[in-house]
XYZ file of C-alpha atoms in Angstrom:
444
model
C -52.125 36.569 -32.841
C -48.853 37.325 -31.037
C -46.303 34.505 -30.371
C -44.523 34.244 -27.105
C -40.809 34.969 -27.563
C -38.712 31.953 -26.360
C -35.806 32.727 -23.954
C -32.680 30.393 -24.718
C -31.111 29.188 -21.587
C -27.849 30.058 -22.963
C -27.475 32.908 -25.821
C -25.508 32.225 -28.994
C -23.093 34.964 -28.463
C -22.284 33.431 -24.827
C -21.863 29.671 -25.948
C -18.252 29.431 -25.886
C -17.729 31.571 -22.415
C -20.334 29.206 -21.055
C -18.858 26.036 -22.457
C -15.575 27.148 -20.791
C -17.012 27.822 -17.467
C -19.000 24.661 -17.397
C -15.564 22.602 -18.141
C -14.660 23.729 -14.764
C -17.805 21.975 -13.123
C -16.302 18.816 -14.771
C -12.937 19.793 -13.297
C -14.064 19.918 -9.564
C -16.158 16.407 -10.245
C -13.003 14.862 -10.802
C -11.360 16.148 -7.700
C -14.290 15.391 -5.754
C -14.599 11.758 -6.807
C -11.032 10.770 -7.034
C -10.926 11.784 -3.536
C -13.912 9.999 -2.069
C -12.220 6.331 -2.192
C -9.120 7.727 -1.004
C -10.723 7.439 2.670
C -10.707 3.475 2.044
C -7.382 3.745 0.282
C -5.712 5.269 3.054
C -6.980 2.926 5.330
C -5.574 -0.111 3.486
C -1.956 1.614 3.320
C -1.986 3.018 6.509
C -3.824 0.168 8.708
C -2.761 2.313 11.930
C -5.376 4.797 11.081
C -8.795 4.508 12.808
C -12.155 5.133 10.620
C -12.262 8.550 12.213
C -8.486 9.304 11.163
C -8.922 8.057 7.607
C -12.268 10.387 7.180
C -9.976 13.333 7.861
C -9.258 13.032 4.196
C -12.698 14.425 3.565
C -12.486 16.914 6.396
C -9.236 18.447 4.781
C -10.803 18.401 1.432
C -14.068 20.158 2.333
C -12.912 22.416 4.833
C -10.855 24.231 2.261
C -14.063 25.255 0.894
C -15.199 26.700 4.087
C -11.754 28.674 4.685
C -11.463 30.022 1.176
C -14.964 30.889 -0.042
C -15.455 34.118 1.420
C -11.753 35.301 0.538
C -12.760 34.133 -2.834
C -15.829 36.386 -2.879
C -14.051 39.515 -1.655
C -11.454 38.750 -4.349
C -13.803 38.552 -6.950
C -15.367 41.668 -6.017
C -12.605 43.447 -6.124
C -11.115 42.302 -9.265
C -13.067 40.010 -11.609
C -14.657 36.468 -12.227
C -11.990 35.727 -14.659
C -9.299 36.615 -11.942
C -10.929 34.408 -9.352
C -10.883 31.599 -11.863
C -7.382 31.547 -12.641
C -6.455 32.026 -9.217
C -8.623 29.071 -8.533
C -6.712 26.920 -11.100
C -3.253 28.107 -9.930
C -4.020 26.901 -6.231
C -5.654 23.629 -7.640
C -2.680 22.718 -9.657
C -0.247 23.468 -6.778
C -2.300 21.313 -4.450
C -2.253 18.248 -6.922
C 1.726 18.744 -7.480
C 2.231 18.880 -3.708
C 1.169 14.821 -3.795
C 4.787 14.365 -5.110
C 6.759 15.356 -1.872
C 3.730 14.179 0.479
C 4.389 10.595 -1.356
C 8.168 11.151 -1.072
C 8.189 11.510 2.829
C 5.139 9.041 3.300
C 3.476 11.538 5.815
C -0.203 11.259 6.110
C -0.416 14.758 7.213
C 1.408 16.282 4.232
C -1.392 14.573 2.020
C -4.063 16.155 4.170
C -2.225 19.405 3.466
C -2.289 19.146 -0.123
C -5.794 18.164 -0.649
C -6.801 21.290 1.556
C -4.489 23.645 -0.755
C -6.412 21.745 -3.756
C -9.408 22.526 -2.436
C -9.000 26.245 -1.619
C -8.546 26.462 -5.299
C -11.852 24.503 -5.716
C -13.559 27.232 -3.407
C -12.130 29.832 -5.604
C -13.921 28.073 -8.661
C -17.255 27.482 -7.347
C -17.521 30.620 -5.642
C -17.115 32.274 -9.125
C -18.439 29.740 -11.728
C -21.865 29.478 -10.138
C -23.010 33.007 -9.800
C -21.256 33.691 -13.323
C -23.300 30.971 -14.942
C -26.414 32.705 -13.225
C -25.693 35.622 -14.750
C -24.596 34.405 -18.201
C -28.288 34.976 -19.504
C -32.002 35.690 -18.732
C -32.779 35.613 -15.060
C -35.770 33.451 -15.732
C -33.860 30.733 -17.100
C -30.940 31.126 -14.638
C -31.911 27.886 -12.405
C -32.095 25.625 -15.419
C -28.721 27.045 -16.771
C -27.080 26.334 -13.731
C -28.773 23.035 -13.603
C -27.201 22.428 -17.054
C -24.061 23.345 -16.212
C -24.088 21.376 -13.168
C -25.044 18.536 -15.282
C -21.200 17.947 -16.525
C -20.141 18.097 -12.852
C -21.306 14.349 -12.563
C -19.409 13.468 -15.866
C -16.176 14.496 -14.392
C -17.112 12.639 -11.435
C -17.504 9.374 -13.305
C -14.104 10.232 -14.639
C -12.630 10.514 -11.064
C -14.239 7.371 -9.852
C -12.761 5.366 -12.881
C -9.386 6.856 -12.350
C -9.428 5.902 -8.717
C -10.903 2.308 -9.536
C -8.339 1.412 -12.335
C -5.095 3.411 -11.380
C -5.373 3.469 -7.669
C -7.500 1.137 -5.644
C -6.947 -1.695 -8.225
C -3.371 -1.148 -8.113
C -2.505 -1.183 -4.628
C -0.675 -3.994 -3.564
C -1.750 -3.674 0.221
C -5.224 -4.572 -1.045
C -3.862 -7.891 -2.054
C -4.071 -8.791 1.463
C -6.412 -9.485 4.222
C -5.943 -7.404 7.514
C -4.254 -10.443 9.338
C -1.869 -11.160 6.385
C -0.901 -7.636 5.622
C -0.175 -7.364 9.610
C 1.792 -10.351 9.411
C 4.160 -9.175 6.940
C 7.963 -8.210 7.712
C 8.692 -4.488 8.460
C 10.742 -4.219 4.954
C 8.127 -5.787 2.777
C 5.580 -3.292 4.677
C 7.723 -0.538 3.948
C 8.079 -1.477 0.322
C 4.223 -1.658 -0.027
C 3.609 1.314 1.942
C 6.161 3.341 -0.551
C 4.729 1.739 -3.673
C 0.879 2.423 -2.676
C 1.516 5.931 -1.734
C 3.423 6.437 -5.118
C 0.297 5.290 -6.657
C -2.125 7.384 -4.869
C 0.220 10.580 -5.782
C 0.247 10.015 -9.705
C -3.393 10.549 -10.560
C -3.103 13.901 -8.801
C 0.204 14.824 -10.504
C -1.602 14.359 -13.815
C -4.703 16.181 -13.047
C -2.506 19.249 -11.956
C -0.891 19.069 -15.751
C -4.678 19.093 -17.113
C -5.662 21.780 -14.698
C -2.830 24.240 -16.315
C -3.563 23.552 -19.695
C -7.341 24.143 -19.228
C -5.918 27.518 -17.382
C -3.820 28.455 -20.670
C -7.230 28.229 -22.490
C -9.203 30.315 -19.971
C -6.443 33.117 -19.811
C -7.221 33.689 -23.523
C -11.155 33.291 -23.387
C -13.219 36.712 -23.198
C -15.576 36.317 -20.065
C -18.010 39.099 -20.231
C -18.158 41.292 -17.381
C -21.758 41.309 -15.406
C -23.365 44.875 -14.536
C -21.916 46.245 -11.458
C -23.164 49.899 -11.641
C -24.816 49.662 -8.303
C -22.381 47.812 -6.469
C -22.954 48.058 -2.786
C -20.305 47.789 0.209
C -19.730 44.599 1.864
C -21.568 45.484 5.026
C -24.618 46.120 2.852
C -24.322 43.046 1.276
C -24.031 41.102 4.517
C -26.987 43.164 6.015
C -29.240 41.934 3.161
C -28.227 38.468 3.245
C -28.602 38.428 7.041
C -32.409 39.656 6.517
C -32.800 37.047 3.782
C -34.397 34.005 5.493
C -34.740 31.807 2.142
C -31.019 32.566 1.616
C -30.040 31.538 5.304
C -32.071 28.569 5.072
C -30.518 27.625 1.889
C -27.066 27.689 3.214
C -28.271 25.279 5.887
C -29.924 23.034 3.276
C -26.717 23.195 1.328
C -24.587 22.375 4.237
C -26.889 19.376 4.931
C -27.063 18.436 1.571
C -23.537 18.140 0.527
C -22.916 16.268 3.760
C -25.142 13.547 2.286
C -23.814 13.211 -0.830
C -20.311 12.868 0.726
C -21.134 10.176 3.224
C -23.093 8.042 0.546
C -20.131 8.441 -1.994
C -17.593 7.779 0.556
C -18.892 4.845 2.896
C -20.411 2.797 0.142
C -16.959 1.357 -0.019
C -17.358 0.298 3.913
C -20.883 -0.712 2.903
C -19.763 -3.069 0.312
C -16.744 -4.439 2.438
C -19.247 -5.365 5.024
C -21.206 -7.353 2.282
C -18.022 -8.960 1.188
C -17.370 -10.405 4.788
C -17.887 -14.253 4.331
C -18.131 -14.062 0.598
C -15.659 -16.242 -1.400
C -13.136 -14.617 -3.384
C -14.947 -14.977 -6.840
C -18.062 -13.636 -5.319
C -16.698 -10.286 -3.873
C -18.393 -7.026 -4.878
C -16.429 -4.091 -6.151
C -17.403 -0.682 -4.626
C -16.352 1.449 -7.065
C -18.450 -0.078 -9.846
C -21.650 0.563 -7.854
C -20.509 4.259 -7.248
C -19.992 4.419 -11.041
C -23.881 3.163 -11.576
C -24.694 5.649 -8.451
C -22.864 8.537 -10.693
C -24.780 7.574 -13.792
C -28.125 7.819 -12.180
C -27.269 10.996 -10.597
C -26.239 12.335 -14.088
C -29.440 11.021 -15.411
C -31.396 12.502 -12.681
C -29.877 15.745 -13.423
C -30.676 15.841 -16.906
C -34.297 14.593 -16.306
C -34.831 17.053 -13.296
C -33.425 19.942 -15.386
C -36.316 19.007 -17.876
C -38.760 18.664 -15.514
C -38.389 22.352 -14.269
C -39.977 23.518 -17.308
C -43.281 22.593 -15.966
C -42.637 22.129 -12.142
C -41.790 24.453 -9.774
C -37.984 24.006 -8.651
C -38.842 24.434 -4.899
C -41.699 21.715 -5.297
C -39.385 19.136 -7.273
C -36.768 19.573 -4.703
C -39.390 19.060 -1.914
C -40.049 15.569 -3.564
C -36.526 14.863 -4.453
C -35.771 15.168 -1.000
C -38.369 12.780 0.464
C -37.279 10.240 -2.402
C -33.893 10.640 -0.868
C -35.109 10.181 2.656
C -37.035 6.552 1.414
C -33.814 5.271 -0.032
C -31.758 6.093 3.174
C -34.133 4.123 4.974
C -33.884 1.285 2.470
C -30.074 1.504 2.976
C -30.513 0.928 6.597
C -33.103 -1.759 7.024
C -32.977 -3.674 4.073
C -30.080 -6.575 4.019
C -28.063 -7.768 1.327
C -28.095 -6.474 -2.267
C -31.629 -4.482 -2.016
C -30.027 -2.435 0.587
C -27.004 -1.481 -1.419
C -29.262 -0.649 -4.164
C -31.264 1.407 -2.117
C -28.077 3.100 -1.333
C -27.261 3.337 -4.928
C -30.565 4.873 -5.445
C -30.208 7.845 -3.457
C -28.109 9.380 -5.933
C -31.320 9.722 -8.183
C -32.775 12.003 -5.673
C -29.578 14.190 -4.940
C -29.055 14.826 -8.683
C -30.998 18.283 -8.697
C -30.206 19.380 -5.082
C -26.941 21.335 -5.257
C -27.761 23.577 -8.165
C -31.575 23.779 -7.272
C -30.814 25.218 -3.768
C -28.007 27.540 -5.051
C -30.619 29.039 -7.620
C -33.599 29.210 -4.937
C -31.091 30.930 -2.383
C -29.937 33.503 -4.672
C -33.282 34.202 -6.544
C -33.707 37.709 -6.729
C -30.585 38.986 -5.694
C -28.367 41.836 -7.200
C -24.568 42.597 -6.498
C -25.039 40.866 -3.027
C -24.954 37.353 -4.851
C -21.303 37.371 -4.847
C -21.046 37.173 -1.118
C -24.038 34.922 -1.209
C -22.465 32.680 -3.249
C -19.619 32.432 -0.412
C -21.857 31.616 1.950
C -23.346 28.739 -0.127
C -19.847 27.606 -0.743
C -18.789 27.697 2.708
C -21.843 25.462 3.564
C -19.823 22.595 1.594
C -18.027 22.305 4.861
C -20.831 19.828 5.567
C -18.858 17.482 3.457
C -15.665 17.821 5.853
C -17.866 17.406 9.069
C -20.592 14.752 8.331
C -18.123 12.221 7.185
C -16.190 12.178 10.354
C -19.345 11.915 12.559
C -20.045 9.085 10.345
C -16.728 7.456 10.784
C -17.198 7.711 14.444
C -20.306 5.823 14.206
C -18.280 3.128 12.520
C -15.747 3.285 15.023
C -18.424 2.015 17.732
C -16.982 -1.140 19.108
C -13.786 -1.678 17.042
C -12.296 -1.246 13.460
C -15.141 -3.762 12.248
C -17.944 -2.799 10.392
C -20.723 -5.022 12.700
C -18.972 -4.618 16.146
C -22.357 -3.327 17.439
C -26.195 -4.306 16.297
C -28.123 -1.430 16.859
C -31.774 -2.056 17.908
C -30.124 -5.857 18.027
C -30.258 -6.512 14.151
C -28.735 -3.304 12.369
C -24.520 -3.394 11.946
C -23.349 0.091 12.893
C -22.178 0.317 9.173
C -25.739 0.374 7.823
C -27.127 2.433 10.738
C -24.616 5.081 10.179
C -26.403 6.170 6.867
C -29.064 7.558 9.431
C -27.059 10.693 9.066
C -27.781 10.970 5.318
C -31.406 10.322 5.961
C -31.825 13.232 8.501
C -29.740 15.530 6.145
C -32.179 14.646 2.852
C -35.303 15.307 5.284
C -33.577 18.851 5.764
C -33.174 19.455 2.083
C -36.862 18.215 1.728
C -38.093 20.825 4.394
C -36.378 23.630 2.737
C -37.905 22.694 -0.803
C -41.217 22.726 1.098
C -40.749 26.084 2.897
C -39.256 27.907 0.007
C -42.182 26.580 -2.465
C -44.574 27.900 0.490
C -42.756 31.020 0.603
C -42.797 32.027 -2.837
C -46.408 30.940 -3.372
C -47.657 33.463 -0.746
C -45.302 36.502 -2.295
C -46.338 35.618 -5.941
């Protein structure tokens, strides 16, 4: 009787490089979820901003992915994965340190530029790290390996959320006033509060820049194995193969919609909770960050459970069911009132948990050297996180700056109706799961 040899997710000799690359997943998770509450924070510190203008925080942040992903892929093709990681960390640190002059000049546009530079660094890290993790081991365990590495991303996200609440949102002086009381303050007092609060916003980013430099120092001395490149094809050949790959093109589309859904759910939960707090007594006020923390814990739990389920369930099929679960929860966030609606919004995170790495793994399945350019396309798809929040912000601006200026269908406030966008996005992800499962089933 012959025993089937068990293939490890990560080989022992590649464990330390895998750990170091995995730390980068946590690192960009911190940046992502430290930034999500900044839409609400800047709106409070700078009340002259509309919801659309405040949402430009997310546009600047996620547009950097779109702008830099392809240059990053071309860079690592010419040099190496390790070089791409180091350059990404340098850009990350520069963007973080630019928050200091942005706060000093009190210019909103400077903060947006800082976020854009920071995210150009993240584009290098994601374009490099995702395909590198797929390559660090046997192809049959690649999707599970990427899900394992991506499971550490929400740990970083949790850290970013807590930093945002404790060191930013909870410390803002402008948050101590109602909108009417804040606008009634004298110009000197308003200027002092603005200077204080913008300084508070900048401090966590500056600290993060220092952490990034420390991790970069370790990466410099870590031996990152090179992947086989004997049959390296030209860039034009890579693009030709990618554009002929329908599964890949659908994956890029699904990834854009997924990231848009994720960023909208984790950004506008603050406005959702602010709407619920209207008319509540001070002691009954809800804190959006803690609900976001619960959402992230559920996201992390779902990632671990989903990764384990892939041992026995086809990843495409699992993606389809998780997408449908997200659609149901989104409908609950729109239609249910009070706490049930908020819990449904939080529950979306369970179903989003496996989506990014699973779409990534399915879209790049059976690729060779073109995976480097292919990876860039999937990272560029993160631009969905730049565009969708602005669109949702425009829905919130229907009728004015309030959250219930318009009642859609006569009973749904626009802040709740705006979550129709995540519902549509997650339906697209479910469709991609079904499509890829059906395709793979017919070709096996």
